[in-house]
N, CA, C and O atoms as a DFTB+ gen file, in Angstrom:
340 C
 N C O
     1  1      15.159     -38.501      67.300
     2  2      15.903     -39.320      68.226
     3  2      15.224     -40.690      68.304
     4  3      14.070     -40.564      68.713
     5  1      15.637     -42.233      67.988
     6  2      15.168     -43.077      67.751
     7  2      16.117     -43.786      69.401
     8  3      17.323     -43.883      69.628
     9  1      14.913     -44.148      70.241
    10  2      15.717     -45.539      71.136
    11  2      15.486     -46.924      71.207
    12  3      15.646     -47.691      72.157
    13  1      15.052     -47.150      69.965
    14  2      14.970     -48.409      69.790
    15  2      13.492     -49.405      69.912
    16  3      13.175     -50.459      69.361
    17  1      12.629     -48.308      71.132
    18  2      11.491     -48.634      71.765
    19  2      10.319     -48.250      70.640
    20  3       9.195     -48.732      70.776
    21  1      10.480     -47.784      70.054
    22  2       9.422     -47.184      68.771
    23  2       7.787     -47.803      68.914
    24  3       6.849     -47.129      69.340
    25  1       7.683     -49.345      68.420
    26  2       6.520     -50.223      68.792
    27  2       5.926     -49.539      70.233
    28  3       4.769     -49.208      70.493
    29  1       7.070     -49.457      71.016
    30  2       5.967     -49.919      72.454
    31  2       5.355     -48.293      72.518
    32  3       4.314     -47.966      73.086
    33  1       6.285     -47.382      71.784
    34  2       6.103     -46.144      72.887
    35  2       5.594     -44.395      71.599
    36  3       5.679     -43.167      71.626
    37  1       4.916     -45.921      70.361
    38  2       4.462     -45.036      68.933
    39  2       3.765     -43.958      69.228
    40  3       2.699     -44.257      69.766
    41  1       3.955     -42.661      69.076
    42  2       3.083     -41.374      69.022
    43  2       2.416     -41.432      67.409
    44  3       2.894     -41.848      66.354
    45  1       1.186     -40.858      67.723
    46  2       0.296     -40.555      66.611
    47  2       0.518     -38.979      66.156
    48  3       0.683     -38.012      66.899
    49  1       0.471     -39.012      64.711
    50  2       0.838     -37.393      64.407
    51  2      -1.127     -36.568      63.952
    52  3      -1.819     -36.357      62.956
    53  1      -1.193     -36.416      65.254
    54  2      -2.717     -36.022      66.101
    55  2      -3.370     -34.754      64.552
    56  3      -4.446     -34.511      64.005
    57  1      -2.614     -34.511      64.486
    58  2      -3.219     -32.870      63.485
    59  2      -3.289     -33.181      61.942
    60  3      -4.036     -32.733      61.072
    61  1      -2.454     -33.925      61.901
    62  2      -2.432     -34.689      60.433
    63  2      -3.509     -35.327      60.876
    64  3      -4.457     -34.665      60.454
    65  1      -4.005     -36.442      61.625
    66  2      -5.197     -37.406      61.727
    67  2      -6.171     -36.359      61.713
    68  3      -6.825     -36.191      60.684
    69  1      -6.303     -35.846      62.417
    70  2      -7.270     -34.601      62.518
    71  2      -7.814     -33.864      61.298
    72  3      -8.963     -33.422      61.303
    73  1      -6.955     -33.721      60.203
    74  2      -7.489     -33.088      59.204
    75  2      -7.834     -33.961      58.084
    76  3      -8.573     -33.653      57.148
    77  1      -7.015     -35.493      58.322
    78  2      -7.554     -36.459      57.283
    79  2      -8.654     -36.961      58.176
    80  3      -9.555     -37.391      57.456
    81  1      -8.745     -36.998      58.572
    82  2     -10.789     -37.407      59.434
    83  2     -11.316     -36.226      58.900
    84  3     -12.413     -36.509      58.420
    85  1     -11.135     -35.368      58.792
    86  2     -12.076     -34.430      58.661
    87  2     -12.565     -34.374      57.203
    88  3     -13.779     -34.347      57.001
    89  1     -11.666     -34.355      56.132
    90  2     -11.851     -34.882      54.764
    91  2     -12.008     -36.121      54.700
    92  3     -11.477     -36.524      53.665
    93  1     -12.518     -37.027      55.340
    94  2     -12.948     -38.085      55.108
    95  2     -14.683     -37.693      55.425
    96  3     -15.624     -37.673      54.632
    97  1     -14.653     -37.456      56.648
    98  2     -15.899     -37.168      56.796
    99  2     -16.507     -36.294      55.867
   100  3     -17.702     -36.481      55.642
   101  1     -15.844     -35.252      55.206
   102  2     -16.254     -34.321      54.168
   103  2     -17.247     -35.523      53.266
   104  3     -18.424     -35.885      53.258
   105  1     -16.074     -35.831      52.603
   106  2     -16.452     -37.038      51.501
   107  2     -17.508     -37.628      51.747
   108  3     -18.589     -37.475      51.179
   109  1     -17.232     -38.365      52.649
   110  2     -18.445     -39.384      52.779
   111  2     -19.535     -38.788      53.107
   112  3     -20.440     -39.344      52.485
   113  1     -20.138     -37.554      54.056
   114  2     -20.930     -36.806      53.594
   115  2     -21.572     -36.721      52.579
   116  3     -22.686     -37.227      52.441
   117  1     -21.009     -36.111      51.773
   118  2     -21.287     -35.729      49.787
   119  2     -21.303     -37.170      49.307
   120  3     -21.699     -37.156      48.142
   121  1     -21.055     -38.347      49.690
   122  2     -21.349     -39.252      49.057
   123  2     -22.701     -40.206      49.630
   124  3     -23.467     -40.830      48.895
   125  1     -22.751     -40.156      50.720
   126  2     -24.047     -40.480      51.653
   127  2     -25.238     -38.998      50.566
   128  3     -26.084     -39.658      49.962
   129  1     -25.380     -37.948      50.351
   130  2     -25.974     -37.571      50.179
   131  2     -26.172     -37.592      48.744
   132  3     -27.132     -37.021      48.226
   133  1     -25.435     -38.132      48.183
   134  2     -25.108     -37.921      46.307
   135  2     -25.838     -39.881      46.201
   136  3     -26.493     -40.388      45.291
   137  1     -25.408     -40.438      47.379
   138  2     -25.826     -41.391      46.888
   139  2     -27.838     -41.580      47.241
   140  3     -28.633     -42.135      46.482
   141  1     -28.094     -41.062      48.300
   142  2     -29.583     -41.119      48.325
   143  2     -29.978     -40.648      47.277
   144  3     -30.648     -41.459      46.637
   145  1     -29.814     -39.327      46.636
   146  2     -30.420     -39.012      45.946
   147  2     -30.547     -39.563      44.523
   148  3     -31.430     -39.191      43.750
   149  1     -29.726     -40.361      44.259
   150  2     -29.446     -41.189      42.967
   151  2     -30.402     -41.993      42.938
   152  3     -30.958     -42.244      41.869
   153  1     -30.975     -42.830      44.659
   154  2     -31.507     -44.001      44.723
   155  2     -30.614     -45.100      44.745
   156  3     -31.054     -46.202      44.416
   157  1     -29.266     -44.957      45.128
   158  2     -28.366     -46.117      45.389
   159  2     -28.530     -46.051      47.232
   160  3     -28.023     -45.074      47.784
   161  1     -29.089     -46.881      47.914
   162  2     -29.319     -47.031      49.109
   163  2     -28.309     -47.427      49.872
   164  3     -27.833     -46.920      50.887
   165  1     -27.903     -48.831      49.008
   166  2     -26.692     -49.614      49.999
   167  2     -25.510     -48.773      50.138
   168  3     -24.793     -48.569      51.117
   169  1     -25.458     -48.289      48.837
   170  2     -23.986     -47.197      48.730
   171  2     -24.082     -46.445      49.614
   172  3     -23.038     -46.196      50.217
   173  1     -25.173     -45.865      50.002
   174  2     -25.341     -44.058      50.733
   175  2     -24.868     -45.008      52.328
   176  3     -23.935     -44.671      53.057
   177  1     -25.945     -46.426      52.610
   178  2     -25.267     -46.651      53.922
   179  2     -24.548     -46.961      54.058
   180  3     -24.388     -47.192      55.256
   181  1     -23.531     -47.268      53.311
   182  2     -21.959     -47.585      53.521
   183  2     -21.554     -46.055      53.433
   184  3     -21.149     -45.706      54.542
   185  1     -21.522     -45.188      52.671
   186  2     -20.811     -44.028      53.190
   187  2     -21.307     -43.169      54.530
   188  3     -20.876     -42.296      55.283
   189  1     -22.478     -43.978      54.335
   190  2     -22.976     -43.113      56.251
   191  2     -21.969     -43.851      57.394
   192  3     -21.349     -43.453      58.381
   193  1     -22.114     -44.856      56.864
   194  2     -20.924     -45.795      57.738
   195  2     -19.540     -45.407      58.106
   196  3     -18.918     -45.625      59.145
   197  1     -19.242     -44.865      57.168
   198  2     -17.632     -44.154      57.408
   199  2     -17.968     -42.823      57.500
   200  3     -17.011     -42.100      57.780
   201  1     -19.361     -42.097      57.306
   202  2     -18.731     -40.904      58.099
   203  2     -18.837     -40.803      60.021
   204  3     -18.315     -40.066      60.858
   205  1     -19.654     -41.792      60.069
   206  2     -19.677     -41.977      61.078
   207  2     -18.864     -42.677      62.014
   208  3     -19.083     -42.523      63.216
   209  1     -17.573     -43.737      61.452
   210  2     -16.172     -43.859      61.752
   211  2     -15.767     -42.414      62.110
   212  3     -15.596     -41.967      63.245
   213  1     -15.602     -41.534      60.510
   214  2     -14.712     -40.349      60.681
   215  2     -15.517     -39.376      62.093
   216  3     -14.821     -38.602      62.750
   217  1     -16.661     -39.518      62.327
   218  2     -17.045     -38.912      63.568
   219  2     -16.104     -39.377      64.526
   220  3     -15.380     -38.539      65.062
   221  1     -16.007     -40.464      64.802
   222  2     -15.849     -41.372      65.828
   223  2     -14.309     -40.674      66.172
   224  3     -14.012     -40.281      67.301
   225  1     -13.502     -40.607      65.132
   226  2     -12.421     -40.751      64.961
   227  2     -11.722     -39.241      65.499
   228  3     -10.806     -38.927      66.259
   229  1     -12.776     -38.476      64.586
   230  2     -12.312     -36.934      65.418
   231  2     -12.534     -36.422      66.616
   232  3     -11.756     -35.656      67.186
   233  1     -13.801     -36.890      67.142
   234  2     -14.044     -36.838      68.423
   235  2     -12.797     -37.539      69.108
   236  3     -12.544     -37.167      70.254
   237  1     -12.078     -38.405      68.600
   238  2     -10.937     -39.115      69.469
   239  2     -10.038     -38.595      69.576
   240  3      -9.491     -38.565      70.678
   241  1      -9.532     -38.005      68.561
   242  2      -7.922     -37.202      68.410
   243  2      -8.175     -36.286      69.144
   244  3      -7.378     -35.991      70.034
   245  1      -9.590     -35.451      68.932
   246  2      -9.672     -33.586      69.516
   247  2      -9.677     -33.968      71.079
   248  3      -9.412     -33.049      71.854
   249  1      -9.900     -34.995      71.510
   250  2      -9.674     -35.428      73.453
   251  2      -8.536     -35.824      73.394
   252  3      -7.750     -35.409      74.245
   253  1      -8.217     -36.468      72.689
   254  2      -6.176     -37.017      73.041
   255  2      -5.554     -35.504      72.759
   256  3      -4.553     -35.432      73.472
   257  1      -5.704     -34.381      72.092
   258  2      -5.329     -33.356      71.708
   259  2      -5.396     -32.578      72.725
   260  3      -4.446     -31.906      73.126
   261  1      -6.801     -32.604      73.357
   262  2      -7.100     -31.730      74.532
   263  2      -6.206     -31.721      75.998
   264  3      -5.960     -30.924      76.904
   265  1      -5.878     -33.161      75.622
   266  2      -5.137     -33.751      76.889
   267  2      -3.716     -33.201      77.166
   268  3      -3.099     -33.136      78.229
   269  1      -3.317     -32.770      75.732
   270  2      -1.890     -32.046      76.443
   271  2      -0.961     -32.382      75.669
   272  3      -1.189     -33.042      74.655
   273  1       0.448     -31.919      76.075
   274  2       1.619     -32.844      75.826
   275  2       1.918     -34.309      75.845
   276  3       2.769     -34.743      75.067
   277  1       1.337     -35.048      76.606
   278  2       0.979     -36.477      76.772
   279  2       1.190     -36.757      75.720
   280  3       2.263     -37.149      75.262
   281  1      -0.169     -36.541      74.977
   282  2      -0.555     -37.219      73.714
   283  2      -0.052     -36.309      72.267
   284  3      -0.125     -36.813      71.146
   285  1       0.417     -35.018      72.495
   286  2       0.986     -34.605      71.288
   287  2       2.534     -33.719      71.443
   288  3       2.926     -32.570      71.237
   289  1       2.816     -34.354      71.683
   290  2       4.665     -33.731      72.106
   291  2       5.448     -33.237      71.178
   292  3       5.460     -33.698      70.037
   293  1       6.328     -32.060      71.634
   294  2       6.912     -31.287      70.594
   295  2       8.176     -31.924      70.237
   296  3       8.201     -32.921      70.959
   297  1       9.146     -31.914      69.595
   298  2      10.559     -32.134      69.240
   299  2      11.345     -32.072      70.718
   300  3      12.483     -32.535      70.642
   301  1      10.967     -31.592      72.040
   302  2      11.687     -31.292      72.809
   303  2      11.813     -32.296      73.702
   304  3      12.849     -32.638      74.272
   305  1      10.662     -32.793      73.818
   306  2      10.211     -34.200      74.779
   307  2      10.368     -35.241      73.982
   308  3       9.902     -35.578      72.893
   309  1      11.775     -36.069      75.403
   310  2      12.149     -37.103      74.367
   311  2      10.863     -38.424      74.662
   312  3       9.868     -38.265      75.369
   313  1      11.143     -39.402      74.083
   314  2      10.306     -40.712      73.796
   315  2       9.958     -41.403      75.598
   316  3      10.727     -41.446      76.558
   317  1       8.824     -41.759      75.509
   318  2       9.017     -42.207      77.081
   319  2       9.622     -43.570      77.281
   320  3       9.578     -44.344      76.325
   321  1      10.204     -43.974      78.448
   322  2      10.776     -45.422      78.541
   323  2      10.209     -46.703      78.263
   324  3       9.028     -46.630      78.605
   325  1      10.512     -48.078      77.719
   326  2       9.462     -48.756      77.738
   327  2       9.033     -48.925      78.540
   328  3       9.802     -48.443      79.371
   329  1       7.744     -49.558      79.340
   330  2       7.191     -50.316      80.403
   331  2       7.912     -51.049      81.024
   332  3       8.634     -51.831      80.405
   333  1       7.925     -51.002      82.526
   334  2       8.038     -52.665      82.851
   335  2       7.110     -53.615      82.404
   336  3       5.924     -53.441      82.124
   337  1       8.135     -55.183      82.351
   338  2       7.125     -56.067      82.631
   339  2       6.886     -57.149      83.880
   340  3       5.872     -57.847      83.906
């Protein structure tokens, strides 16, 4: 059901994010650790860098998740109204 409001009133698809953070963090893991051991330094802290985004990131969804229907609504609950301004 589309009302037009889409921009103001965008839901995130929480479980999909959830499992691509999680394979991200996989990755970058194995690459933070593939890269120390090579002796490529800068590389390993750039992938420490994003797994530590992908931390960031899952810790975010699994509390917007926790929160309820709010933040992850079924097919049944329609779109909320825009804001006033």
């Amino acid at each position: 059901m589309r009302s037009g409001n889409e921009p103001v009133t965008a839901r995130s698809a929480l479980r999909l994010r959830f499992w691509l953070s999680l394979w991200g963090l996989l990755w970058a893991a194995a690459g933070t650790a593939a890269f120390s051991m090579v002796g490529r330094p800068g590389w390993a802290a750039a992938c420490g860098v994003v797994a530590v985004l992908a931390i960031v990131d899952l810790m975010v969804v699994v509390h917007h998740i926790h929160q309820g229907p709010h933040y992850q609504p079924g097919p049944d609950i329609p779109p909320y109204e825009p804001p006033g301004h």
